[in-house]
Amino acid sequence: ATGLPHYGHLLAGSVKDIVTRYAHQNGFHVERRFGWDCHGLPVEHEIDKKLGITGPDDVAKMGIDKYNEACREIVMRYSGEWEQSVERLGRWIDFQNDYKTLYPWFMESVWWVWSQLFAKGLVYRGYKVMPYSTACNTPLSNFEVNQNYQDVTDPAVYVSFPIDQEPGVSFIAWTTTPWTLPSNLALCVSPDAVYVKIRDIERDQRFIMMEARLHALYKEEAQYEILDRFQGKVLAGKTYKPLFPYMEHMKSQGAFKVCVDGYVTSDAGTGVVHQAPAFGEDDYRISLSNGIFKKGQEPSICPVDPSGKFLPLVSDFAGMYVKDADKHIIKHLKESGRMVHAATINHSYPFCWRSDTPLIYRAIPGWFIKVTALRDKLLTNNDKCYWVPEFVKEKRFKNWLSDCRDWSVSRNRYWGTPIPLWVSDDGEEIVCVGSIAELKELTGADVTDLHRESIDHLTIPSRCGKGTLKRVPEVFDCWFESGSMPYAQQHYPFENTSKFESNFPAEFIAEGIDQTRGWFYTLLVLSTALFDKPPYKNLIVTGMVLAADGKKMSKRLKNYPDPTYVMDKYGADALRLYMIDSPVVRADSLRFKEEGVKDVLKDVLLPWFNAYRFLVQNIIRLDKEDNVQFVYNENQLHLSHNVMDKWILSYTHSLIDFVKVEMAAYRLYTVVPRLIKFIENLTNWYVRLNRARLRGEVDLAECQASVFTLFSVLLTMNRLMAPFTPFLTEMMYQNLKKSIHKDMFKGDHDSIHFLMLPKYDASMVDEDIERRVAVMQAVIETGRVLRDRNTLPIKYPLKEVILVDADPTVLEDARSLESYIVSELNVRKLTVSSDKQKYDVKLTAKPNHMILGKRLKKDFKPVSAAIAKLTDSELMEMKETGSRTILGHVVEFSELHVAYEVKSESGSFAAASMHNVLVLLDCTTDQGMMDEGLAREVVNRVQKLRKKAKLVPTDKITVHYKFDTADKNNADLMRAVNSHRELIESAIKSPFTGEVAPSNMLISEEADVKGCKLEITLCGDVARATLQQWPSGRPTGEYLTVTYDGNNYEVLLQPDSEKLTTAQLLTEVKSMYSLFGRNVTLLHNGQKISLSADNLLHLSGENVLVTAS
């Protein structure tokens, strides 16, 4: 917790929370402990910066105890922010019963893991050239190196090495790390490649290099003359003059000679590779095998200290940081005549993932795990795991396992779990301690903490007469702790033995794709070494969350919105859905865009909430107007005969079945789109097409059936969506449960998150109805497109819509739902026909100029002309087959712009084909239709004004209107209003009169109706407060103003209304500003308004400030 949570953390937390909430709903027990990684470089680097520590000497002066205490003090610096963010995200997690890697009992289990590996012979000490952070003074694992590659510009130098056996002839070697040249001890060539001896014309010097690499140094063949050709192996054993005198004494021991090895390639350089065995893995291997140095001599061939500075041995550059020394070394080589050519190179280079400084490769002693000995078992155990997506398992991770290397687990650091090895001075006797009890037995000391300052001073008497054994100074790589987590979090095997063994391997884990070389890997290595089994059964791999421009999110660049700001503005549910419904849950990258979260709120959550609100309004209306108290009990499901009720219930149970199948396979990326599609069907189809039934405008029985159906669907939807959107579903459920029969649920049902998943009922699925509704939707959507294309608003009625299809089932399906089609498209009638010729509908085509023009080039013009001549039947055939050969070119149907043309004497028809149906729309209109459209425009303005006044359907009002009779443009509108008054009153459910408005006015506004001015006034005695943001002026009557985050709203206080309480005002404020789940305070003149205040009329005209935390 040394850093703040970012979107990557929130993504992983969302995935884990969704899966575990879903598992809980299926009856599984889920242990929800939060874990904290407390050790390692992230903490130490912060302390090093804070205290100005540059190396081990500084820590020694300070004392390890004080250094570690400083680390301990900051390790939980941001724990409060983490808890706040995690809880704000809605993650169901236990922070009180957490585990931290710094707990002694956790560290003790880490010791046990190491002791098991040691006992199995999987641990060894050795020298290896490792990636090394000079800023942090420690080696890194190979998988840590892959976390931070950066593009850099480095020097690229060509240096001469005069051959002892051939005076006047030099080898030419190339390197991008001049700082390694003072440590050069050998050269290496490829045994089978062809090398040449050349004469450099300009320099009049003779050089030897690989023939295939001549172009790297010479642009033209005229710049050199080839004197001889030979294979690289003939150069073996030749010696040369050292570049620097620092290690010249080693020449008598076999150094400064040519070695041969197949690792040398023709990909870069000169084919002659300079060998600095202390700073290159292959250099070390080749030099050791060729006797350049012997084991145990490693310190003498590494003239660089742990901070990356040259030791006094390298006298010309002593004390210089190696990267800073490059330019001085290059200057020295030029002055000594050994520089042949100096340039630069742009390449990708590894940087320390914590300090963001360049890594070097350095030979260091360390403790290793023999991962290579486990390779076959690792691959076998990986095959036993289920990965989502699978390609990460089969490609990225499997390839990494196939090429695995021994794992360097020791770090020359301080704040971590000490490696529990006590060693004799000669290194021959080693004791591995596996527990606190064992440590006490061997040392006689009682310890309560296992950090270095508590155990470094402890010694163990030798059993072999070697005096006293002392602990090795290294600590574990923090990745070793992470890999030990399954055991250490349970303090296994010291406690919870049966609990651990009955729950291992884990059912599920999830992390980002970068963990394929991190946590996923270390978990598998340790579980395979300990138990020869995988540590997890199911695994979800997420991609990386990037900034909107595709770059890595950067605090410095400020190229992403703060997560807390996004959650406060749009809600955690919107953020969760946005991330889960994206490529990131398929291990792909997500370019995070704030507007994407906003779209989820606007297009998914608000329509869903509106459907819920519409249901609640009509339950209230049933009680008020029909004296029917609605009680829901799914055990007494009312079997409705309405086709739309049957359809939405069928669709709901199809969804339940789909979700259960896909979630069982951990495919979140298929579940969320289907859930979102369901919300669209619910809000845009079921609710929209059943408004009249739900409002009781048909009859009471139909109203009750539709309300029961909608309640059932919304409750089911809430239970299904609860893992994905925990806040919204809980808020809706808390209100819905008031109408649920007390005996419906068994057990605790206080929260939506305590309920089990709804059961799938196959008898409720009606594929016939789902097919019929799909046809209806296709006809309506195509008709809407035709209206849009022809600028015909849905408010204006049209004469006819025609469905043309050769399949009689499709025609019958449409006919069976004719009333919905006619109503939604606002047409007088629906006609169905299988006779396409009757309406003279023809398919026409034009080429896609951008695609075909680019592909066909000069042939585009004749092919384009041929496309224009294609007949309807030829185009229909092309549509079926997908392509057609035209003038020798295969043209895809997708490369055409196709349209339907209609010729009919009975009307002006437009045609379109979508979702495999052909729809014709009669676009002709008459004055009566235009007048009806204007009347519907008036209805629209009235409903908007009702919404602006925050009225609900049960509020009884009268609507008054007034024309500007002097304006001649109002004639059409006046005629429309007078001739369609009944339609208007039926739609607005209120009297619509031209009489003068009385004194009980709620709101008044001049509306623009197609260029005509109409003053609309709403009047009535509405006994409630109304919260409203007014576009201009002030509301009529008494009011107070509330302010939050710079936004002002007015609360209307009706003089004859019931008293407005603080609690009511608080609810209105939370609703308007989306502050549910926050601690909200109301302030007047700096003083907190008491929640017990039952009358706020005294605040009329005053300002109330809103704060939220």
Coordinates of N, CA and C in Angstrom, one line a residue, residues 645-733:
D645 N -45.9 -10.8 -22.4 CA -45.5 -11.3 -21.1 C -44.8 -12.6 -21.3
K646 N -45.4 -13.5 -22.1 CA -44.8 -14.8 -22.4 C -43.4 -14.7 -23.0
W647 N -43.2 -13.7 -23.9 CA -42.0 -13.5 -24.5 C -40.9 -13.0 -23.5
I648 N -41.2 -12.0 -22.7 CA -40.1 -11.5 -21.8 C -39.8 -12.6 -20.7
L649 N -40.8 -13.4 -20.3 CA -40.5 -14.4 -19.3 C -39.7 -15.5 -20.0
S650 N -40.0 -15.9 -21.2 CA -39.2 -16.9 -22.0 C -37.8 -16.4 -22.2
Y651 N -37.7 -15.1 -22.6 CA -36.3 -14.5 -22.8 C -35.5 -14.5 -21.5
T652 N -36.2 -14.2 -20.4 CA -35.6 -14.2 -19.1 C -35.0 -15.5 -18.7
H653 N -35.8 -16.6 -18.9 CA -35.3 -17.9 -18.6 C -34.2 -18.4 -19.5
S654 N -34.3 -18.0 -20.8 CA -33.2 -18.3 -21.7 C -31.9 -17.6 -21.2
L655 N -32.1 -16.4 -20.7 CA -30.9 -15.6 -20.2 C -30.3 -16.3 -19.0
I656 N -31.2 -16.8 -18.1 CA -30.7 -17.5 -16.9 C -29.8 -18.7 -17.3
D657 N -30.4 -19.5 -18.2 CA -29.6 -20.7 -18.7 C -28.3 -20.2 -19.3
F658 N -28.3 -19.2 -20.2 CA -27.1 -18.7 -20.8 C -26.1 -18.3 -19.8
V659 N -26.5 -17.5 -18.8 CA -25.6 -17.0 -17.8 C -24.9 -18.1 -17.0
K660 N -25.7 -19.1 -16.7 CA -25.2 -20.2 -15.9 C -24.2 -21.0 -16.7
V661 N -24.4 -21.2 -17.9 CA -23.5 -21.9 -18.8 C -22.2 -21.2 -19.0
E662 N -22.3 -19.9 -19.3 CA -21.1 -19.1 -19.6 C -20.3 -18.7 -18.3
M663 N -21.0 -18.5 -17.2 CA -20.3 -18.2 -16.0 C -19.6 -19.4 -15.4
A664 N -20.2 -20.6 -15.7 CA -19.5 -21.8 -15.3 C -18.2 -22.0 -16.1
A665 N -18.1 -21.4 -17.3 CA -16.9 -21.4 -18.1 C -16.1 -20.1 -17.9
Y666 N -16.5 -19.3 -17.0 CA -15.7 -18.1 -16.6 C -15.6 -17.1 -17.8
R667 N -16.6 -17.2 -18.7 CA -16.5 -16.3 -19.9 C -17.3 -15.0 -19.6
L668 N -16.7 -14.1 -18.8 CA -17.4 -12.9 -18.5 C -17.7 -12.0 -19.8
Y669 N -16.8 -12.2 -20.8 CA -16.9 -11.4 -22.0 C -18.1 -11.7 -22.8
T670 N -18.7 -12.9 -22.6 CA -19.9 -13.3 -23.3 C -21.2 -12.9 -22.5
V671 N -21.0 -13.0 -21.2 CA -22.2 -12.8 -20.3 C -22.6 -11.3 -20.3
V672 N -21.7 -10.4 -20.1 CA -22.1 -9.0 -20.0 C -22.8 -8.5 -21.2
P673 N -22.3 -8.7 -22.4 CA -23.0 -8.2 -23.6 C -24.5 -8.8 -23.7
R674 N -24.6 -10.1 -23.3 CA -26.0 -10.7 -23.3 C -26.9 -10.0 -22.2
L675 N -26.3 -9.7 -21.0 CA -27.1 -9.0 -20.0 C -27.5 -7.6 -20.5
I676 N -26.6 -6.9 -21.1 CA -26.9 -5.6 -21.6 C -27.9 -5.7 -22.7
K677 N -27.9 -6.7 -23.6 CA -28.9 -6.9 -24.6 C -30.2 -7.1 -24.0
F678 N -30.2 -7.9 -22.9 CA -31.5 -8.1 -22.2 C -32.1 -6.8 -21.7
I679 N -31.3 -6.0 -21.1 CA -31.8 -4.7 -20.6 C -32.4 -3.9 -21.7
E680 N -31.8 -3.9 -22.9 CA -32.3 -3.2 -24.0 C -33.7 -3.8 -24.4
N681 N -33.8 -5.1 -24.4 CA -35.1 -5.7 -24.8 C -36.1 -5.4 -23.7
L682 N -35.7 -5.4 -22.5 CA -36.7 -5.1 -21.4 C -37.2 -3.7 -21.5
T683 N -36.3 -2.7 -21.7 CA -36.7 -1.3 -21.6 C -37.2 -0.8 -23.0
N684 N -36.6 -1.2 -24.1 CA -37.0 -0.6 -25.4 C -38.1 -1.4 -26.0
W685 N -38.3 -2.6 -25.5 CA -39.4 -3.4 -26.2 C -40.5 -3.8 -25.2
Y686 N -40.2 -4.5 -24.1 CA -41.3 -4.9 -23.3 C -42.0 -3.8 -22.6
V687 N -41.2 -2.9 -21.9 CA -41.9 -1.8 -21.2 C -42.5 -0.8 -22.2
R688 N -41.8 -0.5 -23.3 CA -42.3 0.4 -24.3 C -43.6 -0.1 -24.9
L689 N -43.7 -1.3 -25.3 CA -44.9 -1.9 -25.9 C -46.0 -2.2 -25.0
N690 N -45.7 -2.1 -23.7 CA -46.8 -2.5 -22.7 C -47.1 -1.4 -21.8
R691 N -46.8 -0.1 -22.1 CA -47.0 1.0 -21.3 C -48.5 1.1 -20.9
A692 N -49.4 1.0 -21.9 CA -50.8 1.1 -21.7 C -51.3 0.1 -20.7
R693 N -50.9 -1.2 -20.8 CA -51.3 -2.2 -19.9 C -50.8 -2.0 -18.5
L694 N -49.5 -1.6 -18.4 CA -48.9 -1.3 -17.1 C -49.6 -0.1 -16.4
R695 N -50.0 0.8 -17.2 CA -50.7 2.0 -16.6 C -52.2 1.8 -16.3
G696 N -52.7 0.6 -16.6 CA -54.0 0.3 -16.3 C -55.0 0.9 -17.3
E697 N -54.5 1.2 -18.5 CA -55.4 1.8 -19.5 C -56.2 0.8 -20.3
V698 N -55.9 -0.5 -20.1 CA -56.6 -1.6 -20.8 C -57.7 -2.1 -19.9
D699 N -57.3 -2.8 -18.8 CA -58.3 -3.2 -17.8 C -57.4 -3.6 -16.6
L700 N -58.1 -3.8 -15.5 CA -57.4 -4.1 -14.2 C -56.6 -5.5 -14.3
A701 N -57.2 -6.5 -14.9 CA -56.6 -7.8 -15.0 C -55.3 -7.7 -15.8
E702 N -55.4 -7.0 -17.0 CA -54.2 -6.9 -17.8 C -53.1 -6.1 -17.1
C703 N -53.5 -5.1 -16.3 CA -52.6 -4.3 -15.6 C -51.9 -5.2 -14.5
Q704 N -52.6 -5.9 -13.8 CA -52.0 -6.8 -12.8 C -51.1 -7.8 -13.4
A705 N -51.5 -8.4 -14.5 CA -50.7 -9.4 -15.2 C -49.4 -8.8 -15.6
S706 N -49.4 -7.6 -16.2 CA -48.2 -7.0 -16.8 C -47.3 -6.5 -15.6
V707 N -47.9 -6.0 -14.6 CA -47.1 -5.5 -13.4 C -46.4 -6.7 -12.8
F708 N -47.2 -7.8 -12.6 CA -46.6 -9.0 -12.1 C -45.4 -9.5 -12.9
T709 N -45.6 -9.5 -14.2 CA -44.6 -10.0 -15.1 C -43.3 -9.1 -15.0
L710 N -43.5 -7.8 -15.1 CA -42.4 -6.9 -15.0 C -41.7 -7.0 -13.7
F711 N -42.4 -7.1 -12.6 CA -41.8 -7.3 -11.3 C -41.0 -8.6 -11.3
S712 N -41.5 -9.6 -11.8 CA -40.8 -10.9 -11.9 C -39.5 -10.8 -12.7
V713 N -39.6 -10.1 -13.8 CA -38.4 -10.0 -14.7 C -37.4 -9.1 -14.0
L714 N -37.8 -8.0 -13.4 CA -36.8 -7.1 -12.8 C -36.2 -7.7 -11.6
L715 N -36.9 -8.4 -10.8 CA -36.3 -9.1 -9.6 C -35.3 -10.2 -10.1
T716 N -35.7 -10.9 -11.1 CA -34.8 -11.9 -11.7 C -33.5 -11.2 -12.2
M717 N -33.7 -10.1 -12.9 CA -32.6 -9.4 -13.5 C -31.7 -8.9 -12.4
N718 N -32.3 -8.4 -11.4 CA -31.5 -7.9 -10.3 C -30.6 -9.0 -9.7
R719 N -31.2 -10.2 -9.5 CA -30.5 -11.3 -8.9 C -29.3 -11.7 -9.8
L720 N -29.6 -11.7 -11.1 CA -28.5 -12.1 -12.1 C -27.4 -11.0 -12.2
M721 N -27.8 -9.8 -12.1 CA -26.9 -8.7 -12.3 C -26.2 -8.3 -11.0
A722 N -26.7 -8.8 -9.9 CA -26.1 -8.3 -8.6 C -24.6 -8.5 -8.5
P723 N -24.0 -9.5 -9.0 CA -22.5 -9.6 -9.0 C -21.8 -8.5 -9.8
F724 N -22.5 -8.1 -10.9 CA -21.9 -7.1 -11.8 C -22.1 -5.7 -11.4
T725 N -23.4 -5.4 -10.9 CA -23.7 -4.0 -10.5 C -24.3 -4.1 -9.1
P726 N -23.4 -4.2 -8.1 CA -23.9 -4.4 -6.7 C -24.7 -3.3 -6.1
F727 N -24.4 -2.0 -6.5 CA -25.1 -0.9 -5.9 C -26.5 -0.7 -6.4
L728 N -26.6 -0.6 -7.7 CA -27.9 -0.4 -8.3 C -28.9 -1.5 -8.0
T729 N -28.5 -2.7 -8.0 CA -29.3 -3.9 -7.8 C -29.8 -3.9 -6.3
E730 N -28.9 -3.5 -5.4 CA -29.2 -3.4 -4.0 C -30.2 -2.3 -3.7
M731 N -30.0 -1.2 -4.3 CA -30.9 -0.1 -4.1 C -32.3 -0.4 -4.6
M732 N -32.4 -1.0 -5.8 CA -33.7 -1.4 -6.3 C -34.4 -2.5 -5.5
Y733 N -33.6 -3.5 -5.1 CA -34.1 -4.6 -4.3 C -34.7 -4.1 -3.0

